[in-house]
PDB file of C-alpha atoms in Angstrom:
ATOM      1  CA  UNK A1163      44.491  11.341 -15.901  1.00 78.00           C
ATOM      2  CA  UNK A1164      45.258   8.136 -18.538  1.00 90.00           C
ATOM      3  CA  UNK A1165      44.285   8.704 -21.981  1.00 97.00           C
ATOM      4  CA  UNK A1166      44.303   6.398 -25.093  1.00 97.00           C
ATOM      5  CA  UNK A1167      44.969   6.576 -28.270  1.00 97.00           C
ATOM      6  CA  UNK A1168      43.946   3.892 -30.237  1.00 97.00           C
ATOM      7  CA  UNK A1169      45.848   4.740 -33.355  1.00 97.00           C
ATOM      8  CA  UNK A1170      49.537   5.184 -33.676  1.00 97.00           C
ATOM      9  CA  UNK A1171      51.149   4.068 -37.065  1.00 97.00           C
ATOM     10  CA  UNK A1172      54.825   4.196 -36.472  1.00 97.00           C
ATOM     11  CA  UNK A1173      57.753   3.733 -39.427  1.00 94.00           C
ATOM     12  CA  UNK A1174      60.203   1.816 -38.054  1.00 96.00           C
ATOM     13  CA  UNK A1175      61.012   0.617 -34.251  1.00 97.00           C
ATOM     14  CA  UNK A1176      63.518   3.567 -33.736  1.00 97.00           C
ATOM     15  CA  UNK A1177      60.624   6.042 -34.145  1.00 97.00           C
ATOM     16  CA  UNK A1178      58.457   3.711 -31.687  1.00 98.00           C
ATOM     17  CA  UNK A1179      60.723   4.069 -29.329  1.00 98.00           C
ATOM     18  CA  UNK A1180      60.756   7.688 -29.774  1.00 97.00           C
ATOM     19  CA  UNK A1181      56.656   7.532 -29.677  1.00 98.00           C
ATOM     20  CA  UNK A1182      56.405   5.471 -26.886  1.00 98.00           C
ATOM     21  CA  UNK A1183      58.795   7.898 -24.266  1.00 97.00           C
ATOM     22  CA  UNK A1184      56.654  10.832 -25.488  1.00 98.00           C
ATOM     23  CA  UNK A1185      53.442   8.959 -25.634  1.00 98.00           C
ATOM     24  CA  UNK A1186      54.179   7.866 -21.548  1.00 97.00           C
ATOM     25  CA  UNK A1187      55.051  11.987 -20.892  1.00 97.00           C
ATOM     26  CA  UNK A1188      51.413  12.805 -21.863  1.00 97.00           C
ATOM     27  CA  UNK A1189      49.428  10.425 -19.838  1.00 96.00           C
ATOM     28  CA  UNK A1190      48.195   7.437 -22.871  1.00 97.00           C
ATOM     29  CA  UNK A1191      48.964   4.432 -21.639  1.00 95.00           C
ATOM     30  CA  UNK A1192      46.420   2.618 -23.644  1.00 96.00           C
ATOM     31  CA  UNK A1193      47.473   2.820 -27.349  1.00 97.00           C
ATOM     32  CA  UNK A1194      46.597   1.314 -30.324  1.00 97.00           C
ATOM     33  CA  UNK A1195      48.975  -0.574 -33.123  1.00 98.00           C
ATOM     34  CA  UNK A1196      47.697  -2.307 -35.909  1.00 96.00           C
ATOM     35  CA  UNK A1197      48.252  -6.366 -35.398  1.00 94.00           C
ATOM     36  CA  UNK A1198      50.759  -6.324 -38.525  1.00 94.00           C
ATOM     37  CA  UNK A1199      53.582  -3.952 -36.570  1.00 96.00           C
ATOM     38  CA  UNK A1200      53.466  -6.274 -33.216  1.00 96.00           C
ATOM     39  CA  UNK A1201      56.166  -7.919 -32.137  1.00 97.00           C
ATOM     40  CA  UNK A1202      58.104  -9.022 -29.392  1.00 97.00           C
ATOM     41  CA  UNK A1203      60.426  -5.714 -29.783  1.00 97.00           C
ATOM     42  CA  UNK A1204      57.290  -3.486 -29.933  1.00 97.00           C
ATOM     43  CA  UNK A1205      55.850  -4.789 -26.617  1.00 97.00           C
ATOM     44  CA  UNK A1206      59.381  -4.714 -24.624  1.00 98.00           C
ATOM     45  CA  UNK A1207      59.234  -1.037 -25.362  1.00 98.00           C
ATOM     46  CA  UNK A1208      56.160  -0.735 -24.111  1.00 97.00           C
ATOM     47  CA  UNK A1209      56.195  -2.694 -21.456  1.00 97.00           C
ATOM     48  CA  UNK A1210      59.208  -0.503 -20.379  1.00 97.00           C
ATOM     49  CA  UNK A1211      56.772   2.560 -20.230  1.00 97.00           C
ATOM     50  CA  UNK A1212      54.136   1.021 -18.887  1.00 97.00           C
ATOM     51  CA  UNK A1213      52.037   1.412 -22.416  1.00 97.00           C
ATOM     52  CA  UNK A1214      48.926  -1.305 -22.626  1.00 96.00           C
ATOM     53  CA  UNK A1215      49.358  -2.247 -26.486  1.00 96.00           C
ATOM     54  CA  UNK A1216      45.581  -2.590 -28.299  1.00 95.00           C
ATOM     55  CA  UNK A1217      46.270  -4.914 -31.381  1.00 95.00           C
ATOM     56  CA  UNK A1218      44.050  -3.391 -33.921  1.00 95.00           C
ATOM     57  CA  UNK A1219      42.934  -4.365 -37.707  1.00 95.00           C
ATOM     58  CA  UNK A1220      41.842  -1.405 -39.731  1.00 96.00           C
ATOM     59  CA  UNK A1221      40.251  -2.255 -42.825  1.00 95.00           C
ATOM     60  CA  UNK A1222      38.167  -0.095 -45.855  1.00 94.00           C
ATOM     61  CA  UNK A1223      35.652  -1.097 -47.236  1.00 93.00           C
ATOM     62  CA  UNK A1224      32.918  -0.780 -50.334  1.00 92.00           C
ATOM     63  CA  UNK A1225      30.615  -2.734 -50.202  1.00 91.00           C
ATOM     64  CA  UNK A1226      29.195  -5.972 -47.995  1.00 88.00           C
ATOM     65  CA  UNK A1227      31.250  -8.469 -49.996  1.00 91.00           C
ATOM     66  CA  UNK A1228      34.210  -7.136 -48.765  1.00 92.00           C
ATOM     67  CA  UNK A1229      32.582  -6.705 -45.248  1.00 89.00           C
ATOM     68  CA  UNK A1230      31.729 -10.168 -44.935  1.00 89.00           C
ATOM     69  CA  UNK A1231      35.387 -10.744 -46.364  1.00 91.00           C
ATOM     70  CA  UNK A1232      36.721  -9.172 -43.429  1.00 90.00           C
ATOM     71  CA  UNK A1233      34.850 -10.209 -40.933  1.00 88.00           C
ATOM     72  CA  UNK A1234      35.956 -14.240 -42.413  1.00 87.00           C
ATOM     73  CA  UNK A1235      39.368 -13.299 -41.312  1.00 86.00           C
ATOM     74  CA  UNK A1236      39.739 -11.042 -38.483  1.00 82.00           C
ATOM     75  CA  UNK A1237      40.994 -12.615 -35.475  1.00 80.00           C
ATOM     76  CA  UNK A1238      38.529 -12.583 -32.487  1.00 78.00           C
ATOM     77  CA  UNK A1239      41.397 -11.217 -29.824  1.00 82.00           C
ATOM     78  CA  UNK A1240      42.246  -8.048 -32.194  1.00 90.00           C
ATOM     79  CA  UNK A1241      40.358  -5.040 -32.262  1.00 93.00           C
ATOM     80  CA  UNK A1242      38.420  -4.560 -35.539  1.00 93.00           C
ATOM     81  CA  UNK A1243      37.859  -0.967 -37.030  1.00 95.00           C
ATOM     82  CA  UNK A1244      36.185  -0.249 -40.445  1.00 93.00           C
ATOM     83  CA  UNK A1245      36.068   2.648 -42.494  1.00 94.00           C
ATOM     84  CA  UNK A1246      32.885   3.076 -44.797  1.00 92.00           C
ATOM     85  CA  UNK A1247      33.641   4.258 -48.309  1.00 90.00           C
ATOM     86  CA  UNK A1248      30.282   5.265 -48.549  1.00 87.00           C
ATOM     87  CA  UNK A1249      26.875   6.167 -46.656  1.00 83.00           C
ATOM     88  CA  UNK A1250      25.055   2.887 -47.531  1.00 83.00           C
ATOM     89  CA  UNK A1251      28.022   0.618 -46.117  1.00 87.00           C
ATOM     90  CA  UNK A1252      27.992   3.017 -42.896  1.00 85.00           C
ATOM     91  CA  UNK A1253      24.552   1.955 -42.391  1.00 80.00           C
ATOM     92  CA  UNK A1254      24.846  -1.677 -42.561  1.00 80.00           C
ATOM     93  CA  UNK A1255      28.388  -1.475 -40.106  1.00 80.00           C
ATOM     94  CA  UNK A1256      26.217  -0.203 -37.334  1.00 77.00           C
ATOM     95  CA  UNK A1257      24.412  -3.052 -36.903  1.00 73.00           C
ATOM     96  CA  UNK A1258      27.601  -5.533 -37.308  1.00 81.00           C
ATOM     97  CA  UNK A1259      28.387  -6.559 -33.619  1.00 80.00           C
ATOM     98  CA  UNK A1260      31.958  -8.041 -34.729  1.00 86.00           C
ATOM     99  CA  UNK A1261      33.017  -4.287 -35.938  1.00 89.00           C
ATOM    100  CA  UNK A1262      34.408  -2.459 -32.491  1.00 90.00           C
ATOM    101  CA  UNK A1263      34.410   0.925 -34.089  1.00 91.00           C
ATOM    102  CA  UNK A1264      33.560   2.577 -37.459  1.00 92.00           C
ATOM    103  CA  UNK A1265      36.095   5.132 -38.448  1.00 94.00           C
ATOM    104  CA  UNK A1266      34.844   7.961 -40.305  1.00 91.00           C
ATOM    105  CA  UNK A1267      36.773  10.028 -42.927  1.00 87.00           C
ATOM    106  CA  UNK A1268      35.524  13.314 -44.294  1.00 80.00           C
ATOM    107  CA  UNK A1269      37.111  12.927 -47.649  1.00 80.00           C
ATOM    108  CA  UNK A1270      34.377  10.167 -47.959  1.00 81.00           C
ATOM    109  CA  UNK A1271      31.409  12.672 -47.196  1.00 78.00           C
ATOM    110  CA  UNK A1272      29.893  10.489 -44.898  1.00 81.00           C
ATOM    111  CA  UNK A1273      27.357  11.880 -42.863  1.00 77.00           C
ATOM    112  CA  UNK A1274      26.673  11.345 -39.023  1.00 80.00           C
ATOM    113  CA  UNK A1275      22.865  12.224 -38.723  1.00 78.00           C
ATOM    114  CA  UNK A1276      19.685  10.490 -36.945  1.00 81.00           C
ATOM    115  CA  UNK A1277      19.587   7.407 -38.728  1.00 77.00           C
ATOM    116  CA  UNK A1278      22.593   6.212 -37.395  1.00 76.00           C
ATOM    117  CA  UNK A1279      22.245   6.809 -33.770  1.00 77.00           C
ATOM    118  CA  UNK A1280      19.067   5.155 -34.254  1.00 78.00           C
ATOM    119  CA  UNK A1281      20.771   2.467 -35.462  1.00 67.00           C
ATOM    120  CA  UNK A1282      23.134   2.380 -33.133  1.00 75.00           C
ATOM    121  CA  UNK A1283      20.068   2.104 -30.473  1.00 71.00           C
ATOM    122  CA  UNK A1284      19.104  -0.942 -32.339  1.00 63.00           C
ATOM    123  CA  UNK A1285      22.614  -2.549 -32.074  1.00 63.00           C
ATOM    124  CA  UNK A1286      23.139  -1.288 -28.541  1.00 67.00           C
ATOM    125  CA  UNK A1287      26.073  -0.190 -29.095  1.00 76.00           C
ATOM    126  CA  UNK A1288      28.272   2.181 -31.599  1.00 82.00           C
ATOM    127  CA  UNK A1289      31.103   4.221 -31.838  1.00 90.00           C
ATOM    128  CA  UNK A1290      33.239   6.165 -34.285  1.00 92.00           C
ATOM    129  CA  UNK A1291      36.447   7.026 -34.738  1.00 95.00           C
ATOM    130  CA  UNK A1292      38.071  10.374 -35.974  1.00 94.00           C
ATOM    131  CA  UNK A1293      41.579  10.904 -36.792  1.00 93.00           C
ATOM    132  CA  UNK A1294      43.431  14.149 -35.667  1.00 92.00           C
ATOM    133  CA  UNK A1295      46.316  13.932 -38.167  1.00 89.00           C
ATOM    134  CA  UNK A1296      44.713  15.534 -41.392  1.00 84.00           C
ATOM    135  CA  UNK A1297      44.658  18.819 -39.191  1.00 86.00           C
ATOM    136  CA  UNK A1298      48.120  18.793 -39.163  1.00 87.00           C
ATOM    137  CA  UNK A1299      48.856  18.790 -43.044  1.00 82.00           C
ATOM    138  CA  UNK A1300      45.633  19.281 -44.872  1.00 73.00           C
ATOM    139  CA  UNK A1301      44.752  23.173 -45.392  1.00 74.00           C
ATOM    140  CA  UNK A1302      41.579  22.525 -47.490  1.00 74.00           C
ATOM    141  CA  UNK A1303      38.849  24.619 -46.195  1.00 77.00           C
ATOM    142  CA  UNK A1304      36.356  22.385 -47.235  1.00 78.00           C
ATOM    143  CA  UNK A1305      37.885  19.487 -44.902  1.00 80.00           C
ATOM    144  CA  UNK A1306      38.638  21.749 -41.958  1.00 83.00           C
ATOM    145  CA  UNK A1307      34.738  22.566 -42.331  1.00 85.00           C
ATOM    146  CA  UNK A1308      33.468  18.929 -42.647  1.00 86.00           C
ATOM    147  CA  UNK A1309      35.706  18.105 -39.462  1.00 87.00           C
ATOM    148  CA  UNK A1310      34.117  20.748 -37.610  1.00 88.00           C
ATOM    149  CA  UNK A1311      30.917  19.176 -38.459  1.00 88.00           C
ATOM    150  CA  UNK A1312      31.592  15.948 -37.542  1.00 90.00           C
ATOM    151  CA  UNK A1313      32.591  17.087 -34.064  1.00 92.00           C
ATOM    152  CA  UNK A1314      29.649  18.966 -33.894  1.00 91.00           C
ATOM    153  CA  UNK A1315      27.398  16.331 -35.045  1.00 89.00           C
ATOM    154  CA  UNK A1316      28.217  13.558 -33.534  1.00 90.00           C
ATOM    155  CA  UNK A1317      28.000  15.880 -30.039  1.00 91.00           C
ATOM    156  CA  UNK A1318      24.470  16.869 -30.841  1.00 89.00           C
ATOM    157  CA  UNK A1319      23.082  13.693 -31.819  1.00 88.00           C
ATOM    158  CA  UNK A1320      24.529  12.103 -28.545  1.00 88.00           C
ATOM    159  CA  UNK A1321      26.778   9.467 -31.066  1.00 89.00           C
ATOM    160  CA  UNK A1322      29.778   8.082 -29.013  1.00 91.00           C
ATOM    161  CA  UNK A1323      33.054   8.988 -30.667  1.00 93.00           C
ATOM    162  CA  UNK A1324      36.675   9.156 -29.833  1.00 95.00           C
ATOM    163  CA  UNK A1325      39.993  10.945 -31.846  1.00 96.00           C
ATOM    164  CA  UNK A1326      43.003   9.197 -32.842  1.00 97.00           C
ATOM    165  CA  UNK A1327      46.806  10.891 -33.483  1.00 96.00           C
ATOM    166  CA  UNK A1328      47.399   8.453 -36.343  1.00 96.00           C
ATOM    167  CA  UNK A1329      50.902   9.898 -35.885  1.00 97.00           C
ATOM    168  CA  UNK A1330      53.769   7.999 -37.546  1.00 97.00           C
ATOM    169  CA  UNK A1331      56.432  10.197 -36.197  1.00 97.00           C
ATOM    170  CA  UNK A1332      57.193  10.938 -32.464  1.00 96.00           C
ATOM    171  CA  UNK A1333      56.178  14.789 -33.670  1.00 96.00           C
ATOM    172  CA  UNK A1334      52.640  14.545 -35.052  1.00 97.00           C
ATOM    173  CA  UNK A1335      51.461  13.192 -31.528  1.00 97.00           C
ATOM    174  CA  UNK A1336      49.416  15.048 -30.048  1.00 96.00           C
ATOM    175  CA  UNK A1337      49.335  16.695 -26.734  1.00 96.00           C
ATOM    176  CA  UNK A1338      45.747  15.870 -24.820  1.00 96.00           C
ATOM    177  CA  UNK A1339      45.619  20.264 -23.656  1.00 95.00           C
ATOM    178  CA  UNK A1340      45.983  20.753 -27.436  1.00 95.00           C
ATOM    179  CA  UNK A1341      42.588  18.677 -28.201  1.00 95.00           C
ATOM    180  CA  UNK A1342      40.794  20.033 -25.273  1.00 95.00           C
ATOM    181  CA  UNK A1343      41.803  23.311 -26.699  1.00 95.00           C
ATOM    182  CA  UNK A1344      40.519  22.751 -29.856  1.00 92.00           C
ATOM    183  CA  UNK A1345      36.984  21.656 -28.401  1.00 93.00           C
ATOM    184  CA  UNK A1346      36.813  24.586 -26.802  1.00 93.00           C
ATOM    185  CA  UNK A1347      37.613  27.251 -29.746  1.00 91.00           C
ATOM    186  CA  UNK A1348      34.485  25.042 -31.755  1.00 88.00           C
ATOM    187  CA  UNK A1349      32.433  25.803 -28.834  1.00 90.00           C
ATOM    188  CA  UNK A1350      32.015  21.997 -27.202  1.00 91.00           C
ATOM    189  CA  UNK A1351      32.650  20.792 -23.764  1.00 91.00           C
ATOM    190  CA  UNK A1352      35.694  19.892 -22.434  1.00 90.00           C
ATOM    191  CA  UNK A1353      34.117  17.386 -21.252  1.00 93.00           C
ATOM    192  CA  UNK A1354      33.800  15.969 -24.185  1.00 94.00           C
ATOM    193  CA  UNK A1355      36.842  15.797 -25.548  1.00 94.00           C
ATOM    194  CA  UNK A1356      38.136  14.175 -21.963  1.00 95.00           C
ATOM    195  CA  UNK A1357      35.489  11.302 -22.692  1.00 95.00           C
ATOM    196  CA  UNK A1358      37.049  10.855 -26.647  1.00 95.00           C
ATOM    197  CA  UNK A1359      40.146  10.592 -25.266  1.00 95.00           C
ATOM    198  CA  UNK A1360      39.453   8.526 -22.301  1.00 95.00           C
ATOM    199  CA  UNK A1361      35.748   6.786 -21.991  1.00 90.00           C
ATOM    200  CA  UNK A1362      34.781   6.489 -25.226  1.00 88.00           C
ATOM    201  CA  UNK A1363      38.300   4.818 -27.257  1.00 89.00           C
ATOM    202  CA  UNK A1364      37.943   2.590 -23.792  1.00 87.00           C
ATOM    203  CA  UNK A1365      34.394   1.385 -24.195  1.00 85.00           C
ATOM    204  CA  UNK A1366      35.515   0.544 -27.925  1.00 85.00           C
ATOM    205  CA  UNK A1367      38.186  -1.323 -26.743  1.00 82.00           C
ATOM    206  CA  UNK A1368      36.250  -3.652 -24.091  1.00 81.00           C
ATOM    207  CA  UNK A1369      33.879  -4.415 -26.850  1.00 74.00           C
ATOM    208  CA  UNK A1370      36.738  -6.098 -29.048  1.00 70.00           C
ATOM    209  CA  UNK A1371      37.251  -8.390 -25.648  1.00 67.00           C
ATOM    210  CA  UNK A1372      33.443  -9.450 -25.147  1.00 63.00           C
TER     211      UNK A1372
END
């Protein structure tokens, strides 16, 4: 099976080479680097194992200002992912057709619930984007808990998501048995997380191309 991972952040070229050799091992050959790290070095590597680069801008954002800000810039050929600071800016990036994705982070309390799937309906399309690597460092209860509920959420309500290693070293990448694991111990699908490591992180990526 290919898998994607639309989010690696790595240090320096030596540790994307590193990432890359392990990346090809488990099966991604779609990944994601933000626009900024891209060069001609970067996609030699990856060319050499057979990794389809996604050129990605992530941006954060406060208010519409800086939306609009954003959007002013952005080149049409790069993938565009936002991350809400707040509830009332998630709500007005759902309907924005230039945003690809809408990455959500916990530490924000954002909240997946009704209104934005409906909202989603309205745009016709939607999807969000969870990062894995907080799991690997962050022991706060109260984050482990709103991650859980994310997951959960987002499976209930029928919202499209996909997860993201974020790794910036070869060793916080992760392995795609690990996050069907995890699925499993929080009592969702497989299936699931096959489609937010394959389908989903896919569909997001064929939207930044239309």
């Amino acid at each position: 099976m290919n898998y994607i991972d639309l989010s690696v952040n790595p240090k320096s070229y030596d540790e994307w080479v590193k990432m890359a050799e392990k990346l090809s091992k488990l099966g991604f050959n779609y990944v994601g680097l933000e626009s900024k790290f891209i060069n001609d070095k970067i996609m030699k590597i990856a060319e050499e194992y057979s990794i389809n680069i996604i050129k990605r801008n992530t941006y954060k954002i406060n208010n519409k200002e800086e939306l609009n800000d954003i959007l002013k810039i952005n080149r049409k050929d790069f993938m565009l992912v936002v991350e809400p600071k707040n509830n009332h800016i998630l709500n007005s990036l759902s309907l924005i057709q230039e945003v690809n994705s809408i990455r959500i982070n916990v530490e924000n309390n954002i909240r997946i619930n009704k209104s934005l799937k409906n909202l989603f309906n309205i745009a016709k399309k939607g999807v969000i984007e969870i990062s894995m690597r907080p799991l690997l460092y962050n022991n706060n209860l109260f984050f482990l808990r709103e991650f859980i509920n994310l997951i959960r959420n987002s499976v209930k309500l029928k919202v499209k998501f996909y997860v993201v290693s974020d790794a910036t070293y070869e060793y916080e990448l992760w392995h795609p048995a690990y996050i069907k694991s995890l699925f499993m111990i929080l009592g969702i699908e497989k299936s699931h997380a096959i489609m937010a490591l394959t389908t989903y992180p896919y569909s997001a990526f064929l939207q930044s191309k239309s």
